[in-house]
């Protein structure tokens, strides 16, 4: 174990600080980056703990995740991902720093000195980092603020590599990771709902996730008639409409060409189908510049945490294919089609190759 810098006399060697920055920005995966950030800071400063809080997406869920690095009595640092709790002083203080965009310094009920720095990106907080120590943390405030800025820039770069260049939606490469994050969030919310009877009634806490594939109808005709530039314009405007029509919690991807994938959290199938149907109708009524009216076909299927994503993609694709074969401009659900006997026998695992 390295001796924390904060306990050393005479200041921090620059080489050590640079080594820490190089270490945590070496990661290409956001969870590994979070882990490395709290560990690097705990190794640099004589703290009891370092906590990284990531902002949630709604008022009911102000915190998406908490990564904590605790120093044991033997001086070793241990990192763990903690379930984000709604209540509790440390979480409230971090939420306060995220809301006010101000650094907070105070003393906890246990007499520990606390420093909370918001992590800011484009004038909004994407998270906060909190240090707790026996001694004052005033001398490391500038360094922690610097770490928060580097972290924010680095997260922006990682996020950019997950985006489709034309539409700004997530790209196919990021699908698996985004899906796992959404399923993890669902699990946390379900656990929180079970713990708190009152929250159990909240729609988002008991949501299921549906995977939908959307494909523009007769897109080749659009390209052939108006040219690729107008084709691209239709793709771009459709993506903008998707952003405007679906909830902020829903995750939208452009998988390539004129194919989009959506992860929709809804309380039941009727609600998911309703949201998709409203979007289909919205597109059908929308006049695209020059090109005029365009329609879309959508296939969807339920996805739960034990499902293989490729299998569910294939189910949604089968429902989409059914829509294409039956007049286009419609929304079809795999489970409903299967129950009605409209599709063939279920696909065995390993018999398909989507990637
Ligand atoms: N403008 C533009 N066209 C694309 C892009 N990617 C794929 N395409 C075109 O999209 C068309 C897709 O055509 P098809 O797969 O035959 O499907 P479709 O004409 O939409 O017909 P259906 O899906 O059966 O309704 C092809 O002509 C591709 O060249 C892109 O990024 N931009």
mmCIF file of C-alpha atoms and ligand atoms in Angstrom:
data_model
loop_
_atom_site.group_PDB
_atom_site.id
_atom_site.type_symbol
_atom_site.label_atom_id
_atom_site.label_comp_id
_atom_site.label_asym_id
_atom_site.label_seq_id
_atom_site.Cartn_x
_atom_site.Cartn_y
_atom_site.Cartn_z
ATOM 1 C CA UNK A 1 0.000 0.000 0.000
ATOM 2 C CA UNK A 2 1.262 3.486 -0.885
ATOM 3 C CA UNK A 3 1.433 6.152 1.831
ATOM 4 C CA UNK A 4 -1.267 8.743 1.133
ATOM 5 C CA UNK A 5 0.225 12.011 0.010
ATOM 6 C CA UNK A 6 -1.861 14.072 2.421
ATOM 7 C CA UNK A 7 0.013 12.474 5.330
ATOM 8 C CA UNK A 8 3.406 13.326 3.816
ATOM 9 C CA UNK A 9 5.264 16.481 4.761
ATOM 10 C CA UNK A 10 6.492 18.821 2.026
ATOM 11 C CA UNK A 11 3.761 18.543 -0.616
ATOM 12 C CA UNK A 12 2.727 16.106 -3.315
ATOM 13 C CA UNK A 13 5.273 14.960 -5.885
ATOM 14 C CA UNK A 14 3.933 15.936 -9.336
ATOM 15 C CA UNK A 15 4.975 12.580 -10.748
ATOM 16 C CA UNK A 16 2.681 10.827 -8.307
ATOM 17 C CA UNK A 17 -0.264 13.030 -9.165
ATOM 18 C CA UNK A 18 0.337 12.483 -12.886
ATOM 19 C CA UNK A 19 0.649 8.738 -12.342
ATOM 20 C CA UNK A 20 -2.773 8.747 -10.644
ATOM 21 C CA UNK A 21 -4.394 10.704 -13.475
ATOM 22 C CA UNK A 22 -2.781 8.405 -16.053
ATOM 23 C CA UNK A 23 -4.001 5.381 -14.088
ATOM 24 C CA UNK A 24 -7.655 6.339 -13.914
ATOM 25 C CA UNK A 25 -7.916 7.741 -17.461
ATOM 26 C CA UNK A 26 -6.425 4.511 -18.800
ATOM 27 C CA UNK A 27 -9.837 2.829 -18.580
ATOM 28 C CA UNK A 28 -12.280 2.638 -21.505
ATOM 29 C CA UNK A 29 -15.148 1.288 -19.471
ATOM 30 C CA UNK A 30 -17.155 3.708 -17.302
ATOM 31 C CA UNK A 31 -17.582 1.326 -14.330
ATOM 32 C CA UNK A 32 -13.818 0.626 -14.265
ATOM 33 C CA UNK A 33 -13.165 4.369 -14.539
ATOM 34 C CA UNK A 34 -15.420 5.076 -11.526
ATOM 35 C CA UNK A 35 -13.678 2.372 -9.523
ATOM 36 C CA UNK A 36 -10.247 3.696 -10.431
ATOM 37 C CA UNK A 37 -11.128 7.340 -9.680
ATOM 38 C CA UNK A 38 -12.150 6.686 -6.053
ATOM 39 C CA UNK A 39 -9.172 4.374 -5.492
ATOM 40 C CA UNK A 40 -6.672 6.855 -6.958
ATOM 41 C CA UNK A 41 -7.991 9.647 -4.752
ATOM 42 C CA UNK A 42 -7.993 7.473 -1.625
ATOM 43 C CA UNK A 43 -4.381 6.527 -2.343
ATOM 44 C CA UNK A 44 -3.361 10.160 -2.791
ATOM 45 C CA UNK A 45 -5.113 11.660 0.228
ATOM 46 C CA UNK A 46 -5.297 10.453 3.852
ATOM 47 C CA UNK A 47 -9.039 9.930 3.899
ATOM 48 C CA UNK A 48 -11.456 7.580 5.623
ATOM 49 C CA UNK A 49 -13.495 7.302 2.442
ATOM 50 C CA UNK A 50 -14.023 8.602 -1.074
ATOM 51 C CA UNK A 51 -17.506 8.345 -2.607
ATOM 52 C CA UNK A 52 -18.439 8.935 -6.233
ATOM 53 C CA UNK A 53 -22.103 9.660 -6.810
ATOM 54 C CA UNK A 54 -23.579 9.594 -10.348
ATOM 55 C CA UNK A 55 -26.673 11.655 -10.998
ATOM 56 C CA UNK A 56 -29.953 9.786 -11.587
ATOM 57 C CA UNK A 57 -32.465 10.731 -14.245
ATOM 58 C CA UNK A 58 -35.520 11.794 -12.246
ATOM 59 C CA UNK A 59 -36.488 13.599 -9.069
ATOM 60 C CA UNK A 60 -37.561 10.273 -7.552
ATOM 61 C CA UNK A 61 -34.123 8.839 -8.403
ATOM 62 C CA UNK A 62 -31.619 11.665 -7.920
ATOM 63 C CA UNK A 63 -28.753 9.171 -7.597
ATOM 64 C CA UNK A 64 -28.020 6.480 -10.211
ATOM 65 C CA UNK A 65 -25.018 4.855 -8.564
ATOM 66 C CA UNK A 66 -22.599 5.179 -5.672
ATOM 67 C CA UNK A 67 -19.022 3.897 -5.762
ATOM 68 C CA UNK A 68 -17.273 3.997 -2.396
ATOM 69 C CA UNK A 69 -13.638 3.476 -1.455
ATOM 70 C CA UNK A 70 -13.185 2.825 2.285
ATOM 71 C CA UNK A 71 -9.874 2.727 4.118
ATOM 72 C CA UNK A 72 -9.712 -0.261 6.482
ATOM 73 C CA UNK A 73 -8.177 -0.161 9.952
ATOM 74 C CA UNK A 74 -5.042 -1.782 8.435
ATOM 75 C CA UNK A 75 -4.792 1.117 5.933
ATOM 76 C CA UNK A 76 -5.899 -0.823 2.846
ATOM 77 C CA UNK A 77 -8.435 0.696 0.475
ATOM 78 C CA UNK A 78 -11.468 -1.330 -0.575
ATOM 79 C CA UNK A 79 -13.801 -0.222 -3.372
ATOM 80 C CA UNK A 80 -17.410 -1.279 -3.637
ATOM 81 C CA UNK A 81 -20.489 -0.257 -5.595
ATOM 82 C CA UNK A 82 -23.222 0.591 -3.095
ATOM 83 C CA UNK A 83 -26.925 0.602 -3.775
ATOM 84 C CA UNK A 84 -28.021 4.236 -4.084
ATOM 85 C CA UNK A 85 -30.254 5.077 -1.160
ATOM 86 C CA UNK A 86 -32.761 7.879 -1.247
ATOM 87 C CA UNK A 87 -32.241 9.057 2.308
ATOM 88 C CA UNK A 88 -29.234 9.622 4.502
ATOM 89 C CA UNK A 89 -27.021 12.581 5.167
ATOM 90 C CA UNK A 90 -24.068 11.771 2.830
ATOM 91 C CA UNK A 91 -26.353 11.207 -0.159
ATOM 92 C CA UNK A 92 -28.377 14.332 0.620
ATOM 93 C CA UNK A 93 -25.187 16.397 0.827
ATOM 94 C CA UNK A 94 -24.002 15.107 -2.553
ATOM 95 C CA UNK A 95 -27.429 15.763 -4.096
ATOM 96 C CA UNK A 96 -27.233 19.299 -2.649
ATOM 97 C CA UNK A 97 -23.784 19.841 -4.253
ATOM 98 C CA UNK A 98 -25.157 18.557 -7.592
ATOM 99 C CA UNK A 99 -28.160 20.877 -7.397
ATOM 100 C CA UNK A 100 -26.314 24.026 -6.330
ATOM 101 C CA UNK A 101 -23.112 23.285 -8.320
ATOM 102 C CA UNK A 102 -21.232 24.468 -5.215
ATOM 103 C CA UNK A 103 -18.405 22.816 -3.286
ATOM 104 C CA UNK A 104 -19.536 21.883 0.236
ATOM 105 C CA UNK A 105 -17.185 21.630 3.229
ATOM 106 C CA UNK A 106 -18.617 20.619 6.603
ATOM 107 C CA UNK A 107 -18.153 18.305 9.585
ATOM 108 C CA UNK A 108 -20.189 15.092 9.971
ATOM 109 C CA UNK A 109 -22.009 14.028 13.175
ATOM 110 C CA UNK A 110 -19.072 11.662 13.779
ATOM 111 C CA UNK A 111 -16.681 14.635 13.686
ATOM 112 C CA UNK A 112 -15.135 13.836 10.274
ATOM 113 C CA UNK A 113 -14.141 16.663 7.912
ATOM 114 C CA UNK A 114 -16.083 16.406 4.668
ATOM 115 C CA UNK A 115 -15.436 17.853 1.214
ATOM 116 C CA UNK A 116 -18.045 17.455 -1.532
ATOM 117 C CA UNK A 117 -17.214 18.600 -5.084
ATOM 118 C CA UNK A 118 -19.826 18.548 -7.881
ATOM 119 C CA UNK A 119 -18.722 17.044 -11.214
ATOM 120 C CA UNK A 120 -19.905 19.524 -13.827
ATOM 121 C CA UNK A 121 -20.389 19.071 -17.565
ATOM 122 C CA UNK A 122 -21.961 21.788 -19.728
ATOM 123 C CA UNK A 123 -23.287 23.777 -16.754
ATOM 124 C CA UNK A 124 -24.984 20.768 -15.131
ATOM 125 C CA UNK A 125 -23.773 18.270 -12.540
ATOM 126 C CA UNK A 126 -23.320 14.712 -13.768
ATOM 127 C CA UNK A 127 -22.255 13.617 -10.287
ATOM 128 C CA UNK A 128 -20.326 14.536 -7.164
ATOM 129 C CA UNK A 129 -17.302 13.257 -5.323
ATOM 130 C CA UNK A 130 -17.150 13.246 -1.520
ATOM 131 C CA UNK A 131 -14.087 12.819 0.723
ATOM 132 C CA UNK A 132 -14.248 12.211 4.486
ATOM 133 C CA UNK A 133 -11.151 12.517 6.667
ATOM 134 C CA UNK A 134 -10.094 13.097 10.248
ATOM 135 C CA UNK A 135 -8.113 16.226 9.321
ATOM 136 C CA UNK A 136 -9.211 19.248 7.331
ATOM 137 C CA UNK A 137 -9.329 18.732 3.559
ATOM 138 C CA UNK A 138 -8.789 22.406 2.632
ATOM 139 C CA UNK A 139 -5.324 21.752 1.200
ATOM 140 C CA UNK A 140 -6.600 19.148 -1.293
ATOM 141 C CA UNK A 141 -9.701 21.008 -2.472
ATOM 142 C CA UNK A 142 -8.021 22.344 -5.657
ATOM 143 C CA UNK A 143 -6.698 18.902 -6.501
ATOM 144 C CA UNK A 144 -10.110 17.242 -6.006
ATOM 145 C CA UNK A 145 -11.743 19.908 -8.186
ATOM 146 C CA UNK A 146 -9.111 19.173 -10.860
ATOM 147 C CA UNK A 147 -9.864 15.438 -10.667
ATOM 148 C CA UNK A 148 -13.585 16.202 -11.007
ATOM 149 C CA UNK A 149 -12.924 18.275 -14.173
ATOM 150 C CA UNK A 150 -10.700 15.595 -15.749
ATOM 151 C CA UNK A 151 -13.301 12.946 -14.903
ATOM 152 C CA UNK A 152 -16.116 15.044 -16.482
ATOM 153 C CA UNK A 153 -14.093 15.572 -19.699
ATOM 154 C CA UNK A 154 -13.180 11.926 -19.887
ATOM 155 C CA UNK A 155 -16.764 10.760 -19.373
ATOM 156 C CA UNK A 156 -17.815 13.104 -22.212
ATOM 157 C CA UNK A 157 -15.209 11.488 -24.503
ATOM 158 C CA UNK A 158 -16.345 7.977 -23.579
ATOM 159 C CA UNK A 159 -19.972 8.967 -24.132
ATOM 160 C CA UNK A 160 -19.113 10.418 -27.551
ATOM 161 C CA UNK A 161 -17.629 7.119 -28.687
ATOM 162 C CA UNK A 162 -20.973 5.514 -27.850
ATOM 163 C CA UNK A 163 -22.911 7.847 -30.152
ATOM 164 C CA UNK A 164 -23.972 7.589 -33.772
ATOM 165 C CA UNK A 165 -22.371 10.471 -35.703
ATOM 166 C CA UNK A 166 -25.415 11.445 -37.800
ATOM 167 C CA UNK A 167 -28.184 11.339 -35.189
ATOM 168 C CA UNK A 168 -26.405 11.593 -31.833
ATOM 169 C CA UNK A 169 -28.356 8.523 -30.621
ATOM 170 C CA UNK A 170 -26.437 5.646 -29.038
ATOM 171 C CA UNK A 171 -24.708 3.385 -31.554
ATOM 172 C CA UNK A 172 -24.868 -0.376 -31.827
ATOM 173 C CA UNK A 173 -21.498 -0.799 -30.116
ATOM 174 C CA UNK A 174 -22.905 0.566 -26.879
ATOM 175 C CA UNK A 175 -26.068 -1.545 -26.928
ATOM 176 C CA UNK A 176 -24.977 -4.394 -24.659
ATOM 177 C CA UNK A 177 -23.536 -2.103 -21.984
ATOM 178 C CA UNK A 178 -26.543 0.266 -22.013
ATOM 179 C CA UNK A 179 -28.901 -2.672 -21.735
ATOM 180 C CA UNK A 180 -27.012 -4.110 -18.747
ATOM 181 C CA UNK A 181 -27.078 -0.682 -17.063
ATOM 182 C CA UNK A 182 -30.818 -0.371 -17.590
ATOM 183 C CA UNK A 183 -31.453 -3.869 -16.221
ATOM 184 C CA UNK A 184 -29.256 -3.084 -13.207
ATOM 185 C CA UNK A 185 -31.183 0.122 -12.590
ATOM 186 C CA UNK A 186 -34.463 -1.806 -12.801
ATOM 187 C CA UNK A 187 -33.185 -4.309 -10.220
ATOM 188 C CA UNK A 188 -32.161 -1.500 -7.852
ATOM 189 C CA UNK A 189 -35.508 0.202 -8.246
ATOM 190 C CA UNK A 190 -37.415 -3.018 -7.707
ATOM 191 C CA UNK A 191 -35.419 -3.662 -4.513
ATOM 192 C CA UNK A 192 -36.020 -0.097 -3.327
ATOM 193 C CA UNK A 193 -39.730 -0.502 -4.072
ATOM 194 C CA UNK A 194 -39.875 -3.713 -2.042
ATOM 195 C CA UNK A 195 -38.159 -1.948 0.856
ATOM 196 C CA UNK A 196 -40.526 0.960 0.771
ATOM 197 C CA UNK A 197 -44.182 0.058 0.530
ATOM 198 C CA UNK A 198 -45.187 3.565 -0.462
ATOM 199 C CA UNK A 199 -42.837 3.588 -3.469
ATOM 200 C CA UNK A 200 -44.129 0.231 -4.664
ATOM 201 C CA UNK A 201 -47.042 2.048 -6.270
ATOM 202 C CA UNK A 202 -44.794 4.223 -8.399
ATOM 203 C CA UNK A 203 -45.066 3.203 -12.044
ATOM 204 C CA UNK A 204 -41.354 3.423 -12.877
ATOM 205 C CA UNK A 205 -40.436 1.149 -9.970
ATOM 206 C CA UNK A 206 -42.393 -1.800 -11.300
ATOM 207 C CA UNK A 207 -41.635 -1.254 -14.982
ATOM 208 C CA UNK A 208 -40.760 -3.961 -17.462
ATOM 209 C CA UNK A 209 -38.402 -3.352 -20.349
ATOM 210 C CA UNK A 210 -39.426 -3.828 -23.967
ATOM 211 C CA UNK A 211 -36.964 -3.928 -26.835
ATOM 212 C CA UNK A 212 -38.295 -2.451 -30.064
ATOM 213 C CA UNK A 213 -36.793 -2.352 -33.563
ATOM 214 C CA UNK A 214 -37.988 0.388 -35.909
ATOM 215 C CA UNK A 215 -37.344 0.380 -39.637
ATOM 216 C CA UNK A 216 -38.308 3.096 -42.133
ATOM 217 C CA UNK A 217 -40.645 1.750 -44.814
ATOM 218 C CA UNK A 218 -39.489 1.792 -48.444
ATOM 219 C CA UNK A 219 -36.425 3.790 -47.558
ATOM 220 C CA UNK A 220 -34.674 2.708 -50.748
ATOM 221 C CA UNK A 221 -37.442 4.491 -52.666
ATOM 222 C CA UNK A 222 -36.749 7.696 -50.694
ATOM 223 C CA UNK A 223 -33.035 7.502 -51.540
ATOM 224 C CA UNK A 224 -33.739 6.644 -55.177
ATOM 225 C CA UNK A 225 -36.277 9.452 -55.602
ATOM 226 C CA UNK A 226 -34.654 12.263 -53.640
ATOM 227 C CA UNK A 227 -31.023 11.207 -53.218
ATOM 228 C CA UNK A 228 -28.958 10.175 -50.183
ATOM 229 C CA UNK A 229 -28.751 13.679 -48.736
ATOM 230 C CA UNK A 230 -32.528 13.776 -48.297
ATOM 231 C CA UNK A 231 -32.417 10.169 -47.103
ATOM 232 C CA UNK A 232 -29.986 11.211 -44.381
ATOM 233 C CA UNK A 233 -32.192 14.178 -43.528
ATOM 234 C CA UNK A 234 -35.146 11.818 -42.979
ATOM 235 C CA UNK A 235 -32.986 9.648 -40.675
ATOM 236 C CA UNK A 236 -31.881 12.715 -38.717
ATOM 237 C CA UNK A 237 -35.386 14.173 -38.357
ATOM 238 C CA UNK A 238 -36.802 10.809 -37.357
ATOM 239 C CA UNK A 239 -34.178 10.570 -34.595
ATOM 240 C CA UNK A 240 -35.136 14.068 -33.399
ATOM 241 C CA UNK A 241 -38.799 13.043 -33.281
ATOM 242 C CA UNK A 242 -37.884 9.904 -31.344
ATOM 243 C CA UNK A 243 -36.072 12.006 -28.760
ATOM 244 C CA UNK A 244 -39.048 14.318 -28.435
ATOM 245 C CA UNK A 245 -41.701 11.579 -28.242
ATOM 246 C CA UNK A 246 -40.171 8.958 -25.945
ATOM 247 C CA UNK A 247 -39.491 9.380 -22.230
ATOM 248 C CA UNK A 248 -36.108 10.504 -21.016
ATOM 249 C CA UNK A 249 -35.641 7.094 -19.347
ATOM 250 C CA UNK A 250 -36.081 5.237 -22.628
ATOM 251 C CA UNK A 251 -32.806 4.434 -24.382
ATOM 252 C CA UNK A 252 -32.614 5.071 -28.130
ATOM 253 C CA UNK A 253 -30.109 3.629 -30.602
ATOM 254 C CA UNK A 254 -29.403 3.888 -34.304
ATOM 255 C CA UNK A 255 -28.166 0.440 -35.196
ATOM 256 C CA UNK A 256 -27.189 1.491 -38.706
ATOM 257 C CA UNK A 257 -28.878 2.503 -41.971
ATOM 258 C CA UNK A 258 -32.579 3.165 -41.412
ATOM 259 C CA UNK A 259 -32.825 0.810 -38.418
ATOM 260 C CA UNK A 260 -33.349 2.024 -34.860
ATOM 261 C CA UNK A 261 -33.600 0.142 -31.565
ATOM 262 C CA UNK A 262 -35.398 1.358 -28.444
ATOM 263 C CA UNK A 263 -35.369 0.116 -24.861
ATOM 264 C CA UNK A 264 -38.699 1.177 -23.410
ATOM 265 C CA UNK A 265 -39.536 0.926 -19.701
ATOM 266 C CA UNK A 266 -43.308 0.511 -19.246
ATOM 267 C CA UNK A 267 -45.557 -0.864 -16.553
ATOM 268 C CA UNK A 268 -47.032 -3.432 -18.956
ATOM 269 C CA UNK A 269 -47.241 -4.462 -22.584
ATOM 270 C CA UNK A 270 -50.262 -2.255 -23.301
ATOM 271 C CA UNK A 271 -48.339 0.848 -22.197
ATOM 272 C CA UNK A 272 -45.273 -0.073 -24.278
ATOM 273 C CA UNK A 273 -47.383 -0.861 -27.342
ATOM 274 C CA UNK A 274 -49.293 2.405 -26.784
ATOM 275 C CA UNK A 275 -46.106 4.486 -26.740
ATOM 276 C CA UNK A 276 -44.823 2.773 -29.890
ATOM 277 C CA UNK A 277 -48.167 3.088 -31.632
ATOM 278 C CA UNK A 278 -48.361 6.815 -30.804
ATOM 279 C CA UNK A 279 -44.908 7.280 -32.309
ATOM 280 C CA UNK A 280 -45.789 5.319 -35.447
ATOM 281 C CA UNK A 281 -48.874 7.502 -35.909
ATOM 282 C CA UNK A 282 -46.908 10.682 -35.202
ATOM 283 C CA UNK A 283 -44.405 9.806 -37.952
ATOM 284 C CA UNK A 284 -47.143 8.889 -40.426
ATOM 285 C CA UNK A 285 -48.716 12.327 -39.916
ATOM 286 C CA UNK A 286 -45.442 14.252 -40.033
ATOM 287 C CA UNK A 287 -44.486 15.993 -43.280
ATOM 288 C CA UNK A 288 -40.752 15.649 -43.902
ATOM 289 C CA UNK A 289 -39.295 18.560 -45.916
ATOM 290 C CA UNK A 290 -39.416 17.810 -49.657
ATOM 291 C CA UNK A 291 -39.880 14.058 -49.104
ATOM 292 C CA UNK A 292 -43.363 14.417 -47.572
ATOM 293 C CA UNK A 293 -44.953 11.522 -45.671
ATOM 294 C CA UNK A 294 -42.909 8.556 -44.486
ATOM 295 C CA UNK A 295 -44.046 5.531 -42.495
ATOM 296 C CA UNK A 296 -42.264 3.182 -40.121
ATOM 297 C CA UNK A 297 -42.726 -0.445 -39.068
ATOM 298 C CA UNK A 298 -41.958 -1.536 -35.505
ATOM 299 C CA UNK A 299 -41.474 -4.939 -33.864
ATOM 300 C CA UNK A 300 -41.051 -5.349 -30.119
ATOM 301 C CA UNK A 301 -40.477 -8.037 -27.492
ATOM 302 C CA UNK A 302 -40.224 -8.209 -23.702
ATOM 303 C CA UNK A 303 -36.701 -8.351 -22.304
ATOM 304 C CA UNK A 304 -35.818 -9.418 -18.777
ATOM 305 C CA UNK A 305 -32.509 -9.880 -17.019
ATOM 306 C CA UNK A 306 -32.127 -13.589 -17.753
ATOM 307 C CA UNK A 307 -32.689 -13.203 -21.490
ATOM 308 C CA UNK A 308 -29.862 -13.261 -23.997
ATOM 309 C CA UNK A 309 -30.055 -9.879 -25.797
ATOM 310 C CA UNK A 310 -29.465 -11.519 -29.207
ATOM 311 C CA UNK A 311 -32.483 -13.763 -28.705
ATOM 312 C CA UNK A 312 -34.711 -10.817 -27.819
ATOM 313 C CA UNK A 313 -33.350 -8.804 -30.765
ATOM 314 C CA UNK A 314 -34.259 -11.739 -32.973
ATOM 315 C CA UNK A 315 -37.786 -11.879 -31.486
ATOM 316 C CA UNK A 316 -38.339 -8.166 -32.080
ATOM 317 C CA UNK A 317 -36.917 -8.605 -35.593
ATOM 318 C CA UNK A 318 -39.409 -11.397 -36.297
ATOM 319 C CA UNK A 319 -42.254 -9.128 -35.190
ATOM 320 C CA UNK A 320 -40.837 -6.368 -37.431
ATOM 321 C CA UNK A 321 -40.622 -8.779 -40.342
ATOM 322 C CA UNK A 322 -44.276 -9.673 -39.746
ATOM 323 C CA UNK A 323 -45.168 -5.960 -39.889
ATOM 324 C CA UNK A 324 -43.214 -5.590 -43.158
ATOM 325 C CA UNK A 325 -44.970 -8.610 -44.653
ATOM 326 C CA UNK A 326 -48.387 -7.407 -43.607
ATOM 327 C CA UNK A 327 -48.732 -3.940 -45.067
ATOM 328 C CA UNK A 328 -45.981 -2.050 -43.146
ATOM 329 C CA UNK A 329 -46.817 1.128 -41.110
ATOM 330 C CA UNK A 330 -47.729 -0.949 -38.021
ATOM 331 C CA UNK A 331 -46.510 -2.016 -34.573
ATOM 332 C CA UNK A 332 -46.277 -5.749 -33.816
ATOM 333 C CA UNK A 333 -45.415 -7.506 -30.552
ATOM 334 C CA UNK A 334 -43.592 -10.842 -30.600
ATOM 335 C CA UNK A 335 -45.427 -12.295 -27.597
ATOM 336 C CA UNK A 336 -48.860 -11.409 -29.000
ATOM 337 C CA UNK A 337 -47.996 -12.795 -32.444
ATOM 338 C CA UNK A 338 -46.692 -15.999 -30.876
ATOM 339 C CA UNK A 339 -49.802 -16.399 -28.723
ATOM 340 C CA UNK A 340 -51.936 -15.992 -31.845
ATOM 341 C CA UNK A 341 -49.816 -18.583 -33.657
ATOM 342 C CA UNK A 342 -48.795 -16.085 -36.326
ATOM 343 C CA UNK A 343 -45.078 -16.891 -36.056
ATOM 344 C CA UNK A 344 -43.249 -20.174 -36.450
ATOM 345 C CA UNK A 345 -41.639 -22.317 -33.723
ATOM 346 C CA UNK A 346 -39.436 -20.579 -31.118
ATOM 347 C CA UNK A 347 -35.764 -20.097 -32.062
ATOM 348 C CA UNK A 348 -33.210 -22.271 -30.269
ATOM 349 C CA UNK A 349 -30.250 -20.540 -28.614
ATOM 350 C CA UNK A 350 -27.169 -20.600 -30.859
ATOM 351 C CA UNK A 351 -29.098 -20.965 -34.087
ATOM 352 C CA UNK A 352 -28.829 -17.280 -34.940
ATOM 353 C CA UNK A 353 -25.944 -14.956 -35.564
ATOM 354 C CA UNK A 354 -26.901 -11.312 -35.307
ATOM 355 C CA UNK A 355 -23.544 -9.722 -34.555
HETATM 356 N N1 LIG B 1 -29.445 7.916 -47.042
HETATM 357 C C1 LIG B 1 -29.034 6.809 -46.428
HETATM 358 N N2 LIG B 1 -29.423 5.601 -46.909
HETATM 359 C C2 LIG B 1 -29.032 4.493 -46.285
HETATM 360 C C3 LIG B 1 -28.200 4.531 -45.138
HETATM 361 N N3 LIG B 1 -27.985 3.244 -44.742
HETATM 362 C C4 LIG B 1 -28.646 2.451 -45.595
HETATM 363 N N4 LIG B 1 -29.293 3.169 -46.553
HETATM 364 C C5 LIG B 1 -30.122 2.706 -47.646
HETATM 365 O O1 LIG B 1 -31.366 2.268 -47.109
HETATM 366 C C6 LIG B 1 -31.991 1.391 -48.072
HETATM 367 C C7 LIG B 1 -32.638 0.253 -47.311
HETATM 368 O O2 LIG B 1 -33.376 -0.472 -48.250
HETATM 369 P P1 LIG B 1 -34.035 -1.883 -47.991
HETATM 370 O O3 LIG B 1 -33.296 -2.600 -46.899
HETATM 371 O O4 LIG B 1 -34.202 -2.565 -49.286
HETATM 372 O O5 LIG B 1 -35.419 -1.570 -47.361
HETATM 373 P P2 LIG B 1 -36.563 -0.543 -47.713
HETATM 374 O O6 LIG B 1 -36.438 0.067 -49.070
HETATM 375 O O7 LIG B 1 -36.618 0.433 -46.562
HETATM 376 O O8 LIG B 1 -37.822 -1.447 -47.697
HETATM 377 P P3 LIG B 1 -38.583 -2.089 -46.463
HETATM 378 O O9 LIG B 1 -37.676 -2.073 -45.267
HETATM 379 O O10 LIG B 1 -38.915 -3.471 -46.880
HETATM 380 O O11 LIG B 1 -39.796 -1.254 -46.241
HETATM 381 C C8 LIG B 1 -30.877 0.957 -49.019
HETATM 382 O O12 LIG B 1 -31.113 1.591 -50.266
HETATM 383 C C9 LIG B 1 -29.592 1.511 -48.407
HETATM 384 O O13 LIG B 1 -28.646 1.920 -49.363
HETATM 385 C C10 LIG B 1 -27.776 5.828 -44.662
HETATM 386 O O14 LIG B 1 -27.086 5.963 -43.661
HETATM 387 N N5 LIG B 1 -28.241 6.919 -45.346
#
